[in-house]
GROMACS .gro file of N, CA and C in nm:
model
  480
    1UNK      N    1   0.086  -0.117   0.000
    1UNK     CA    2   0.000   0.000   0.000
    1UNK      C    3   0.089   0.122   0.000
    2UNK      N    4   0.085   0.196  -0.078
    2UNK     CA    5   0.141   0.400  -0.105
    2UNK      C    6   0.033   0.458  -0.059
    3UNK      N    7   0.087   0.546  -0.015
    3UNK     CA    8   0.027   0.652   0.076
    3UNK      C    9   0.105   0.781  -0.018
    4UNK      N   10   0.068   0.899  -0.110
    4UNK     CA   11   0.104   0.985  -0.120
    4UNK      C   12   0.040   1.127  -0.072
    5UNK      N   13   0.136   1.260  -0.057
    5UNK     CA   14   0.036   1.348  -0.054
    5UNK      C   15   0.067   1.425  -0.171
    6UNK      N   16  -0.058   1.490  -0.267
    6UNK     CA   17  -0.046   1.570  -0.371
    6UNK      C   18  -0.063   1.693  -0.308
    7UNK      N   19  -0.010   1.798  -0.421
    7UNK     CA   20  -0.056   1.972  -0.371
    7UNK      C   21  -0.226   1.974  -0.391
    8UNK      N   22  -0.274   2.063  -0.334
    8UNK     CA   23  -0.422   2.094  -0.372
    8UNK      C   24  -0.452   2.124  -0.530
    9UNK      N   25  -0.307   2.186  -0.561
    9UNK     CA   26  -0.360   2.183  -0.749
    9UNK      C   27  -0.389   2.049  -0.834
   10UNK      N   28  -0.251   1.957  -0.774
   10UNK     CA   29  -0.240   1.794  -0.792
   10UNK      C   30  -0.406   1.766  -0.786
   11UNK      N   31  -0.419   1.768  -0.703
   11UNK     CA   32  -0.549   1.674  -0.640
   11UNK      C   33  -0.693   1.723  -0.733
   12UNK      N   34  -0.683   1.877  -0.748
   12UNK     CA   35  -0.765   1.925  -0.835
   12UNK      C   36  -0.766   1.896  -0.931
   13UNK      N   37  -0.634   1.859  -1.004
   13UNK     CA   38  -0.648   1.813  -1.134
   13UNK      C   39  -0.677   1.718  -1.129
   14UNK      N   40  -0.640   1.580  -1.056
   14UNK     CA   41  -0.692   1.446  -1.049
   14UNK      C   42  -0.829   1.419  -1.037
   15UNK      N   43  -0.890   1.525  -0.955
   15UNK     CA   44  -0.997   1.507  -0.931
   15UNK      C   45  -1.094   1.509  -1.098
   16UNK      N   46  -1.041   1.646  -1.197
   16UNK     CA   47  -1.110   1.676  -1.275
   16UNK      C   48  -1.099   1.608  -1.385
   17UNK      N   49  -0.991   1.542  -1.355
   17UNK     CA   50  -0.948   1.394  -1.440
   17UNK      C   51  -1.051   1.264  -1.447
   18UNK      N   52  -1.025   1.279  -1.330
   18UNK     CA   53  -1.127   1.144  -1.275
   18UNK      C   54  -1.309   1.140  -1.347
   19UNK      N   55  -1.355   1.283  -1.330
   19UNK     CA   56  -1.457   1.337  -1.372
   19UNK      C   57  -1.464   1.351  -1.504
   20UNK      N   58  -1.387   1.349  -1.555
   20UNK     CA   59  -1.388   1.374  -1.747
   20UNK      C   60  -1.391   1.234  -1.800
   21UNK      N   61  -1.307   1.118  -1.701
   21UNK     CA   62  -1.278   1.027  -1.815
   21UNK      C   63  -1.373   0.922  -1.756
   22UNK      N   64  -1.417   0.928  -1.598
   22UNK     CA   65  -1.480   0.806  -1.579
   22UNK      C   66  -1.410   0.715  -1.529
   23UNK      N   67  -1.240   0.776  -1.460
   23UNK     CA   68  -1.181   0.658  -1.403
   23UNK      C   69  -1.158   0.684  -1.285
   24UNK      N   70  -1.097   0.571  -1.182
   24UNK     CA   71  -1.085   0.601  -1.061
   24UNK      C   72  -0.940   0.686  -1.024
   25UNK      N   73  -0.942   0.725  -0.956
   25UNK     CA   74  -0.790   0.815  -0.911
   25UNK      C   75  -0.705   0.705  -0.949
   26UNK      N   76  -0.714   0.587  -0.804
   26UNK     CA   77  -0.600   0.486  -0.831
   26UNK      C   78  -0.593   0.428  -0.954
   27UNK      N   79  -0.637   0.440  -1.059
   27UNK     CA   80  -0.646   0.376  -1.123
   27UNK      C   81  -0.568   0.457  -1.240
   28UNK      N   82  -0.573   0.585  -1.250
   28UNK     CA   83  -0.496   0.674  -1.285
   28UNK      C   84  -0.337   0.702  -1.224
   29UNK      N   85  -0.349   0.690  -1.122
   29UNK     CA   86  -0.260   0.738  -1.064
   29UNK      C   87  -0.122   0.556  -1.069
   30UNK      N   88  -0.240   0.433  -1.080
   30UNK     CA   89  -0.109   0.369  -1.095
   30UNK      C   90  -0.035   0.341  -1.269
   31UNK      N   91  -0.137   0.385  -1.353
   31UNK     CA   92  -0.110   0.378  -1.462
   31UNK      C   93   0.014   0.463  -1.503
   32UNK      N   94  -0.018   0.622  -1.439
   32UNK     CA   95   0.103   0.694  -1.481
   32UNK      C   96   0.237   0.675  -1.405
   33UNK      N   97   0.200   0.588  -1.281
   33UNK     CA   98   0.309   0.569  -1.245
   33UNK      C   99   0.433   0.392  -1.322
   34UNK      N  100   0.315   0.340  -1.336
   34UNK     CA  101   0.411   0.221  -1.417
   34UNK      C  102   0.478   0.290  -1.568
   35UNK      N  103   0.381   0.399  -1.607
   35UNK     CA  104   0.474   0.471  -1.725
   35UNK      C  105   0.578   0.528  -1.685
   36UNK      N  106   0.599   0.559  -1.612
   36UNK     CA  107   0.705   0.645  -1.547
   36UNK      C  108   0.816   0.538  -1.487
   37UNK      N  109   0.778   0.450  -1.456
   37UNK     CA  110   0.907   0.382  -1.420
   37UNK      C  111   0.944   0.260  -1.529
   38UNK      N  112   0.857   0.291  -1.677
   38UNK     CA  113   0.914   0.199  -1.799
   38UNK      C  114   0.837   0.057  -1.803
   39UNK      N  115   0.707   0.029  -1.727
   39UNK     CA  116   0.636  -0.056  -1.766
   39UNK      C  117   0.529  -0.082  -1.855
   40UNK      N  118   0.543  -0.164  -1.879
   40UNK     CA  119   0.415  -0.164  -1.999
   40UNK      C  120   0.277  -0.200  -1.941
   41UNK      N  121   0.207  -0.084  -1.884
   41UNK     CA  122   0.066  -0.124  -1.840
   41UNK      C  123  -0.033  -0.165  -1.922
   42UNK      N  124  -0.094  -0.235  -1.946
   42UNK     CA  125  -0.204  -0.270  -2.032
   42UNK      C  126  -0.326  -0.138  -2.033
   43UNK      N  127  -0.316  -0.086  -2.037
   43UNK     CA  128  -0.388   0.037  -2.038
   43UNK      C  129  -0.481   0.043  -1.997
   44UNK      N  130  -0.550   0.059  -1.873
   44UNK     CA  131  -0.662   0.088  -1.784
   44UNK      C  132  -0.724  -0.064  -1.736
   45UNK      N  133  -0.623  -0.157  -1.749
   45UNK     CA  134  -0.705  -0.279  -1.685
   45UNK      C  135  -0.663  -0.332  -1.565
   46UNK      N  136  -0.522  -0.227  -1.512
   46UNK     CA  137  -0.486  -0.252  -1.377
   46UNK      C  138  -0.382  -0.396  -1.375
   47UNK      N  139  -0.349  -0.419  -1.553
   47UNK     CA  140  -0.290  -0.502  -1.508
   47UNK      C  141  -0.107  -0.450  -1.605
   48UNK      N  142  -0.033  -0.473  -1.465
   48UNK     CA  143   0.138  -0.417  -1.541
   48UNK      C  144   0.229  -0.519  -1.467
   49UNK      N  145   0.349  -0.532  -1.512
   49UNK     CA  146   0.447  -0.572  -1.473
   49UNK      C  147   0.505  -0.621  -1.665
   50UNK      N  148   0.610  -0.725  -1.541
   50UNK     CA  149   0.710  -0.798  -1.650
   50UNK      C  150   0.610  -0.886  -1.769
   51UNK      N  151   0.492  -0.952  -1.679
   51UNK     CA  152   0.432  -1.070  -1.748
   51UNK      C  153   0.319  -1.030  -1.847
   52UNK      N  154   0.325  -0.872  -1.821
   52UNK     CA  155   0.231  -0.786  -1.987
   52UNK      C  156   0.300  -0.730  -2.025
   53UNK      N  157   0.453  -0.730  -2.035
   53UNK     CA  158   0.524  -0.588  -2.089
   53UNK      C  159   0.526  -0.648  -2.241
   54UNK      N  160   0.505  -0.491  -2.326
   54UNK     CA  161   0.458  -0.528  -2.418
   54UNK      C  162   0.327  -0.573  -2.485
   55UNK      N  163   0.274  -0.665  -2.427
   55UNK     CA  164   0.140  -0.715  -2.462
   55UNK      C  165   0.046  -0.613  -2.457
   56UNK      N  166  -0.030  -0.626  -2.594
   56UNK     CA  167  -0.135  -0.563  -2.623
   56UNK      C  168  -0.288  -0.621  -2.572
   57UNK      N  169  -0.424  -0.597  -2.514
   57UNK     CA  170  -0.505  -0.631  -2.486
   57UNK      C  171  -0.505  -0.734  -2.607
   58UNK      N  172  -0.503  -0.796  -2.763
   58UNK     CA  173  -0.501  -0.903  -2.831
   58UNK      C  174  -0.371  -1.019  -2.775
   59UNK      N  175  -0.303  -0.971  -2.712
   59UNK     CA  176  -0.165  -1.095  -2.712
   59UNK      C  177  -0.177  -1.138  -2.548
   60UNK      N  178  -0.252  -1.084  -2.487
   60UNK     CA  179  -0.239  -1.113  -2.321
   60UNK      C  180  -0.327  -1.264  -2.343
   61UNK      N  181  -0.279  -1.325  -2.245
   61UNK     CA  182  -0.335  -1.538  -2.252
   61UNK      C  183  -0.444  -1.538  -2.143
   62UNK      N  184  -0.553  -1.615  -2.155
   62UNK     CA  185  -0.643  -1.648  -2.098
   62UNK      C  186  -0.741  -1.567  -2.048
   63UNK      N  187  -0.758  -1.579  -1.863
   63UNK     CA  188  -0.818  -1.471  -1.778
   63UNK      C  189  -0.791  -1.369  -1.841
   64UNK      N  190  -0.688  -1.297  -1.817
   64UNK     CA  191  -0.616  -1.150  -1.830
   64UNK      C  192  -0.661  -1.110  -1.966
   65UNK      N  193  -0.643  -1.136  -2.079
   65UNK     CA  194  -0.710  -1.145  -2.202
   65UNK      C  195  -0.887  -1.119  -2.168
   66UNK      N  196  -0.929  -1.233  -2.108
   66UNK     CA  197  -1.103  -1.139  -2.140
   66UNK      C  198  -1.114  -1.031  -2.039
   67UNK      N  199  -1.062  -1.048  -1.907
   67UNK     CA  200  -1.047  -0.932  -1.822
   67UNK      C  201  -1.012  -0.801  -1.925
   68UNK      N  202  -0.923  -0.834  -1.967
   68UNK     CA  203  -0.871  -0.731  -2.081
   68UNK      C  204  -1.009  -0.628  -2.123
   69UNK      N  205  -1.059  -0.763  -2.235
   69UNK     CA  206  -1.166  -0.707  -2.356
   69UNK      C  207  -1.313  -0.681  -2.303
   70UNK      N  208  -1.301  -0.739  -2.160
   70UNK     CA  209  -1.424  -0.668  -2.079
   70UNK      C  210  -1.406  -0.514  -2.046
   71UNK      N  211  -1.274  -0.485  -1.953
   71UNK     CA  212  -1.246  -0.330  -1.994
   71UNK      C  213  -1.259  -0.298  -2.082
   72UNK      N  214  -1.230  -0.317  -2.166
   72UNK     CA  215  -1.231  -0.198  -2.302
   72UNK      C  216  -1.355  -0.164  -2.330
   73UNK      N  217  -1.439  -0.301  -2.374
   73UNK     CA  218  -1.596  -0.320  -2.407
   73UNK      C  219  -1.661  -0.205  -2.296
   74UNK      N  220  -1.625  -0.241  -2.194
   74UNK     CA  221  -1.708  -0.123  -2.071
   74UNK      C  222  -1.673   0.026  -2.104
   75UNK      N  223  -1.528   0.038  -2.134
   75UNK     CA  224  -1.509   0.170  -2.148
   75UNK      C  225  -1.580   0.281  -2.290
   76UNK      N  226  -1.617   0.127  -2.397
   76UNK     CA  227  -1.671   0.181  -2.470
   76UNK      C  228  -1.814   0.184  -2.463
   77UNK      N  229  -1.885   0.058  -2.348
   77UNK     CA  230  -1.988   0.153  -2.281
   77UNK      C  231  -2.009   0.257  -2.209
   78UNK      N  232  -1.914   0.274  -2.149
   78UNK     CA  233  -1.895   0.421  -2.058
   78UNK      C  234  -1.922   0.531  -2.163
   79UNK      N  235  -1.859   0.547  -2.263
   79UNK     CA  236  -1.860   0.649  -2.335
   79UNK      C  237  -2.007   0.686  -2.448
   80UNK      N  238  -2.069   0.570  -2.460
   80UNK     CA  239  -2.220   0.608  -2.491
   80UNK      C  240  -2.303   0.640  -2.392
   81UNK      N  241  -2.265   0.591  -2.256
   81UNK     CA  242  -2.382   0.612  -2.135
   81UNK      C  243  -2.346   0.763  -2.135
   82UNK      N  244  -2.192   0.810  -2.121
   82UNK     CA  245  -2.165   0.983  -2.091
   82UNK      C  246  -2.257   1.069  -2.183
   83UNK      N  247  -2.276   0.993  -2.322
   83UNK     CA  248  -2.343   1.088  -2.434
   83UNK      C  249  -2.476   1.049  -2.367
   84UNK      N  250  -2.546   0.938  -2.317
   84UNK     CA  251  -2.664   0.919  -2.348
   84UNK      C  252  -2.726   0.908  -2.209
   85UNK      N  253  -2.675   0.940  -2.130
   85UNK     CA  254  -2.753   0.907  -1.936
   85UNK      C  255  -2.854   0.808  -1.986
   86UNK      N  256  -2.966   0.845  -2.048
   86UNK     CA  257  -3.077   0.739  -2.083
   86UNK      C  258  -3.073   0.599  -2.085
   87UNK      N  259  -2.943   0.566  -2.049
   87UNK     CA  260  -2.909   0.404  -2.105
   87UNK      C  261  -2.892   0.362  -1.978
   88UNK      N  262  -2.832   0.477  -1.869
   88UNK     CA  263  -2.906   0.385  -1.738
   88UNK      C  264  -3.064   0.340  -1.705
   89UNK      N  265  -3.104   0.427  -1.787
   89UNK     CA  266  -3.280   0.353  -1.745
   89UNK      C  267  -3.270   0.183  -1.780
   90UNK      N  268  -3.218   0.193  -1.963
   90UNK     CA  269  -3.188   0.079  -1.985
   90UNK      C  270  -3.090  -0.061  -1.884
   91UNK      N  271  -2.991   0.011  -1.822
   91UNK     CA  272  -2.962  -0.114  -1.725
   91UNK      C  273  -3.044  -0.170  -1.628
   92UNK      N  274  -3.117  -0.045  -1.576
   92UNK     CA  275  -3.233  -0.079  -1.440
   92UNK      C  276  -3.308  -0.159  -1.520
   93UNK      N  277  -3.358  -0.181  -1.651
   93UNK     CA  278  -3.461  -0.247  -1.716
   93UNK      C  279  -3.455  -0.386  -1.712
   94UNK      N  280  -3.305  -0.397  -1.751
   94UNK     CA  281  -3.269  -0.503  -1.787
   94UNK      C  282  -3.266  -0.594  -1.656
   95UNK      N  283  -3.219  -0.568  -1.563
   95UNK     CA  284  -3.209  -0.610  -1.456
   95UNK      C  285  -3.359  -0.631  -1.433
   96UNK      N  286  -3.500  -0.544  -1.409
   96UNK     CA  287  -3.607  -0.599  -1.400
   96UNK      C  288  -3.657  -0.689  -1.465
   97UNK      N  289  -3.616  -0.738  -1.608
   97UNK     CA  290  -3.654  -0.823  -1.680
   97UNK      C  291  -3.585  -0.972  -1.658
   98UNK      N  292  -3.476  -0.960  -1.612
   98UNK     CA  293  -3.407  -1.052  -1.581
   98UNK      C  294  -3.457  -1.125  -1.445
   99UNK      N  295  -3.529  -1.015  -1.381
   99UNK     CA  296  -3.574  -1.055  -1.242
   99UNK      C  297  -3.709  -1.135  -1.284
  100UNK      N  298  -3.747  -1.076  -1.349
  100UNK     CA  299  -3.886  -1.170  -1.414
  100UNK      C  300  -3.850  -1.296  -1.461
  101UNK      N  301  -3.732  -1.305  -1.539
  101UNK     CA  302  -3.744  -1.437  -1.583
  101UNK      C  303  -3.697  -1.561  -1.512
  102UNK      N  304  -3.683  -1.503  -1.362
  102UNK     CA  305  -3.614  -1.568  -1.278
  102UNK      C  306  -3.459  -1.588  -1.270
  103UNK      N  307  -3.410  -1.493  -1.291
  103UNK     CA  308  -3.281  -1.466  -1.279
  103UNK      C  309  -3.258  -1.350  -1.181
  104UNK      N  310  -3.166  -1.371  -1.082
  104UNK     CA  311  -3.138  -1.289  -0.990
  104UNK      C  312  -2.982  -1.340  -0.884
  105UNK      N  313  -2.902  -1.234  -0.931
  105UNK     CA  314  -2.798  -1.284  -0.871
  105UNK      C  315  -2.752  -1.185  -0.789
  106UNK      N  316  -2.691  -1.158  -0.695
  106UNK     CA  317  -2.617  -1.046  -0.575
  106UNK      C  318  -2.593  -0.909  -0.634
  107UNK      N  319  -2.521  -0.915  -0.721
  107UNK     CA  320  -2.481  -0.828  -0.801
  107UNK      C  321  -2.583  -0.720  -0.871
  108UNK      N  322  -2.701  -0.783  -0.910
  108UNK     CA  323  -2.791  -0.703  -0.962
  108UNK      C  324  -2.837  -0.595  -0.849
  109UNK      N  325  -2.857  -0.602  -0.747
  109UNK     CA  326  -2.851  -0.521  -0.625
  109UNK      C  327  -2.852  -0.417  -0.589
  110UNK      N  328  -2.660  -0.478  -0.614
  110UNK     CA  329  -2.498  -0.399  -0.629
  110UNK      C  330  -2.527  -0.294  -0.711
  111UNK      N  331  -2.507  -0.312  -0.835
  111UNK     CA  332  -2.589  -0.238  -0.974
  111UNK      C  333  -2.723  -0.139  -0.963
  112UNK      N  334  -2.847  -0.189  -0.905
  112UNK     CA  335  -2.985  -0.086  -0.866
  112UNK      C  336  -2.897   0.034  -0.788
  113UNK      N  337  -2.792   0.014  -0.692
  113UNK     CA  338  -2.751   0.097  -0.584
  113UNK      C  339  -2.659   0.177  -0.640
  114UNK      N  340  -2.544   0.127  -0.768
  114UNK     CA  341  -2.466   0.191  -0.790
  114UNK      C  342  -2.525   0.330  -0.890
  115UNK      N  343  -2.645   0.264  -0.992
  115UNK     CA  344  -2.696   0.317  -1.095
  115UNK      C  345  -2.843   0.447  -0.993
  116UNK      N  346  -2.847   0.410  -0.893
  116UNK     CA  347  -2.887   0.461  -0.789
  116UNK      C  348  -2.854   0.627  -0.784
  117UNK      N  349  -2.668   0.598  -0.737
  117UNK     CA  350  -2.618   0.700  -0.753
  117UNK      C  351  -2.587   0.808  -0.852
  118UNK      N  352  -2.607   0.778  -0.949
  118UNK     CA  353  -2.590   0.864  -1.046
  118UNK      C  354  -2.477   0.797  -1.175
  119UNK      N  355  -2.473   0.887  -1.231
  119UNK     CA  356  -2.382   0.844  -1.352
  119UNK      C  357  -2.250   0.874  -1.311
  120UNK      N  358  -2.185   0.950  -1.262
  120UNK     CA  359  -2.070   0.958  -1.210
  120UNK      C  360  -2.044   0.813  -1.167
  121UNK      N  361  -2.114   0.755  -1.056
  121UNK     CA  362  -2.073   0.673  -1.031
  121UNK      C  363  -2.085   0.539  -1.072
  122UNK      N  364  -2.214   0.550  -1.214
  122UNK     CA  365  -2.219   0.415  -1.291
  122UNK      C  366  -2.083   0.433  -1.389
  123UNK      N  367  -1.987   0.566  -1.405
  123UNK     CA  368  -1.926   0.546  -1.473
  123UNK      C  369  -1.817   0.525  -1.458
  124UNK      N  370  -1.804   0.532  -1.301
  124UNK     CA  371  -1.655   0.504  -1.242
  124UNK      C  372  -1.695   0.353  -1.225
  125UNK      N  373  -1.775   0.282  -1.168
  125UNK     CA  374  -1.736   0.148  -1.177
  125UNK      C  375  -1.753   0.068  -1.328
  126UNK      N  376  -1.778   0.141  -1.470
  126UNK     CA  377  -1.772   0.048  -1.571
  126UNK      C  378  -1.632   0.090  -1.624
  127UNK      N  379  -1.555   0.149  -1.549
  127UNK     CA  380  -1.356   0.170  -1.641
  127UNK      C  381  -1.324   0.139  -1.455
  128UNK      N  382  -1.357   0.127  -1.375
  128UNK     CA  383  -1.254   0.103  -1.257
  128UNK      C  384  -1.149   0.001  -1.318
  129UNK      N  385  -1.036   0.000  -1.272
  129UNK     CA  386  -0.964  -0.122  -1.279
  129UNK      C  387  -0.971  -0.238  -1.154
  130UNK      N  388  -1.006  -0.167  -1.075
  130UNK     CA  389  -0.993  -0.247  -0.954
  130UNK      C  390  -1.073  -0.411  -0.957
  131UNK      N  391  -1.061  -0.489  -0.843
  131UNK     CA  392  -1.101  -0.641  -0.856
  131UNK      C  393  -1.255  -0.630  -0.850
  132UNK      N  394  -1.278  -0.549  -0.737
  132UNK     CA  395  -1.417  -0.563  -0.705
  132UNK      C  396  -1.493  -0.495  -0.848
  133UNK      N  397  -1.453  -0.390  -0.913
  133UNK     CA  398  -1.532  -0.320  -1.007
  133UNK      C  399  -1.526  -0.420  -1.150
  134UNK      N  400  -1.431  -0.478  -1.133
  134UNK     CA  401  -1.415  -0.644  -1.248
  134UNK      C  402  -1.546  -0.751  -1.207
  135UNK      N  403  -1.564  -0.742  -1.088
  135UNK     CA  404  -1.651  -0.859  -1.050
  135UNK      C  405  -1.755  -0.792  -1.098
  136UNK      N  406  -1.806  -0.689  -1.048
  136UNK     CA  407  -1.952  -0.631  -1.087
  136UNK      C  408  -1.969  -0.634  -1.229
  137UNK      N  409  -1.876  -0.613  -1.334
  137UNK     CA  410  -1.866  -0.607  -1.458
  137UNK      C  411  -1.888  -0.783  -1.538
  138UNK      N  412  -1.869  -0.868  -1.442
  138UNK     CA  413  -1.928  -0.997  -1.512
  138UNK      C  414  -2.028  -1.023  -1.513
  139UNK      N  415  -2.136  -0.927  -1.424
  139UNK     CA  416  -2.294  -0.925  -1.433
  139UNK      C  417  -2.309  -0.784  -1.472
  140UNK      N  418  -2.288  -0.748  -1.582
  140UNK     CA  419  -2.323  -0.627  -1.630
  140UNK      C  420  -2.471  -0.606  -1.656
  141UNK      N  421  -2.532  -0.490  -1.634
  141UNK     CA  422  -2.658  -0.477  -1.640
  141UNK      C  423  -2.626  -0.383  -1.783
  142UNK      N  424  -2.558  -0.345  -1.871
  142UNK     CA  425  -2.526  -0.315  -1.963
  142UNK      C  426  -2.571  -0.385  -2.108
  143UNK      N  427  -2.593  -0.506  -2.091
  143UNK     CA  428  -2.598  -0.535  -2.203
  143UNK      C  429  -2.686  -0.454  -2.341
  144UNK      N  430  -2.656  -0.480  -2.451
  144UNK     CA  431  -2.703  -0.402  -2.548
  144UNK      C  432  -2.690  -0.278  -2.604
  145UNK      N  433  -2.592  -0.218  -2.516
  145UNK     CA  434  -2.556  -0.076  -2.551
  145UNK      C  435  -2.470  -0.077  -2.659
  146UNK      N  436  -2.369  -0.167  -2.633
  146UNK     CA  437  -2.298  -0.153  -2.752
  146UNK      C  438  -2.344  -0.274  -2.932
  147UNK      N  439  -2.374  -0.240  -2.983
  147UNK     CA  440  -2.447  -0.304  -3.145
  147UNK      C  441  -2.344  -0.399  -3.124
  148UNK      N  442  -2.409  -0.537  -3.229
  148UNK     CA  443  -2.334  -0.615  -3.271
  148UNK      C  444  -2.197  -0.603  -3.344
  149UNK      N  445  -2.196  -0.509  -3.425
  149UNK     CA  446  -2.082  -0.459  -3.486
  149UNK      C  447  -1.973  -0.443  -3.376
  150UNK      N  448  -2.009  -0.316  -3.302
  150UNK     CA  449  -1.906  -0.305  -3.206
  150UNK      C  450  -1.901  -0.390  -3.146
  151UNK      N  451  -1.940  -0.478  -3.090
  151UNK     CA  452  -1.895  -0.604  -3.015
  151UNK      C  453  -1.793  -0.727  -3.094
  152UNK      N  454  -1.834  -0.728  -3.185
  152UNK     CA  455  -1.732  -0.810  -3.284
  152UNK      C  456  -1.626  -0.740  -3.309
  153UNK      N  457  -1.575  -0.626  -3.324
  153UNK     CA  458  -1.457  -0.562  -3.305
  153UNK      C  459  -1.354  -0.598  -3.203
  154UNK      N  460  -1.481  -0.623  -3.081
  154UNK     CA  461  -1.393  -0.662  -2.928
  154UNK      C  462  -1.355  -0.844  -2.947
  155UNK      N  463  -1.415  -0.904  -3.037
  155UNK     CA  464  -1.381  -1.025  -3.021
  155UNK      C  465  -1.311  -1.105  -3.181
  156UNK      N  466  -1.290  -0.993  -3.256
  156UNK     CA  467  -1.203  -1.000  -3.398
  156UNK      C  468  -1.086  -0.964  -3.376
  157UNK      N  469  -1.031  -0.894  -3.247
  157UNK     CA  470  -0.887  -0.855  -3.252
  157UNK      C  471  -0.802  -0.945  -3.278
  158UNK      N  472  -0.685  -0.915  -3.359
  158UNK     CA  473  -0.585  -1.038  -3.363
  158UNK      C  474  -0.538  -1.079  -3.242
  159UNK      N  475  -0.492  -1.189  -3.266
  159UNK     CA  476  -0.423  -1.281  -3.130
  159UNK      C  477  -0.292  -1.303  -3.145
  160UNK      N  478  -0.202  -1.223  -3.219
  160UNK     CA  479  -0.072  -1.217  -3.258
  160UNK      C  480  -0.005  -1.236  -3.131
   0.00000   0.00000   0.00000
């Protein structure tokens, strides 16, 4: 665990960072730091060291790979929900329909409470990197936002 302290300008900017893109501080804050000391972070999926350096979200193996293309996929839901707020109605929906058909898992909950809060905060947990904001993201109440097209993009990447 790091413990830093930023100046109040630092923090302001992070803050307004955080608010523009939809990501979490730490999540920012460890990215620029593995750039800075010459690692190859996989870019917003929280995952760096020796065993991704280099690797592109197409060349990372297994887990880490769909972990991968689930970030991305989210981030490119993030970025229609920012244009469209309306598409949280659509997650709450989905989740009611799902409840109808007898489907109901913990998570959906999780999701009523997060989508609860507002879009700020449906949009920090669909780019968090963190574990817990990964878990919530395997029961996405998202589905359908992004077209078939764009979804096959996420699963046509080469595997070089």
């Amino acid at each position: 665990m790091l413990s830093v302290r930023l100046t109040p300008e630092m923090e302001s900017r992070l803050e307004r960072i955080c608010r523009e893109t939809g990501r979490s501080r730490s999540g920012l804050v460890k990215e620029a730091l593995a750039r800075f000391l010459g690692e190859n972070a996989v870019a917003g999926t929280g995952m760096s060291g020796p065993q991704y350096a280099g690797r592109g979200v197409a060349q990372l193996a297994g887990h880490a790979r769909i972990e991968a293309r689930s970030m991305a996929m989210h981030r490119a839901i993030s970025d229609k929900v920012r244009r469209n707020p309306r598409l949280l109605d659509a997650a709450r929906e989905n989740i009611r329909r799902w409840r109808r058909q007898g489907v109901d898992v913990a998570a959906f909950a999780e999701w009523e409470a997060i989508l609860d809060r507002g879009i700020a905060e449906a949009l920090r947990v669909l780019t968090d990197p963190s574990e817990e904001a990964a878990r919530l993201r395997h029961s996405t109440p998202f589905t359908g936002v992004l077209n078939p097209e764009e979804r096959r993009r996420f699963f046509e990447a080469p595997r070089s």
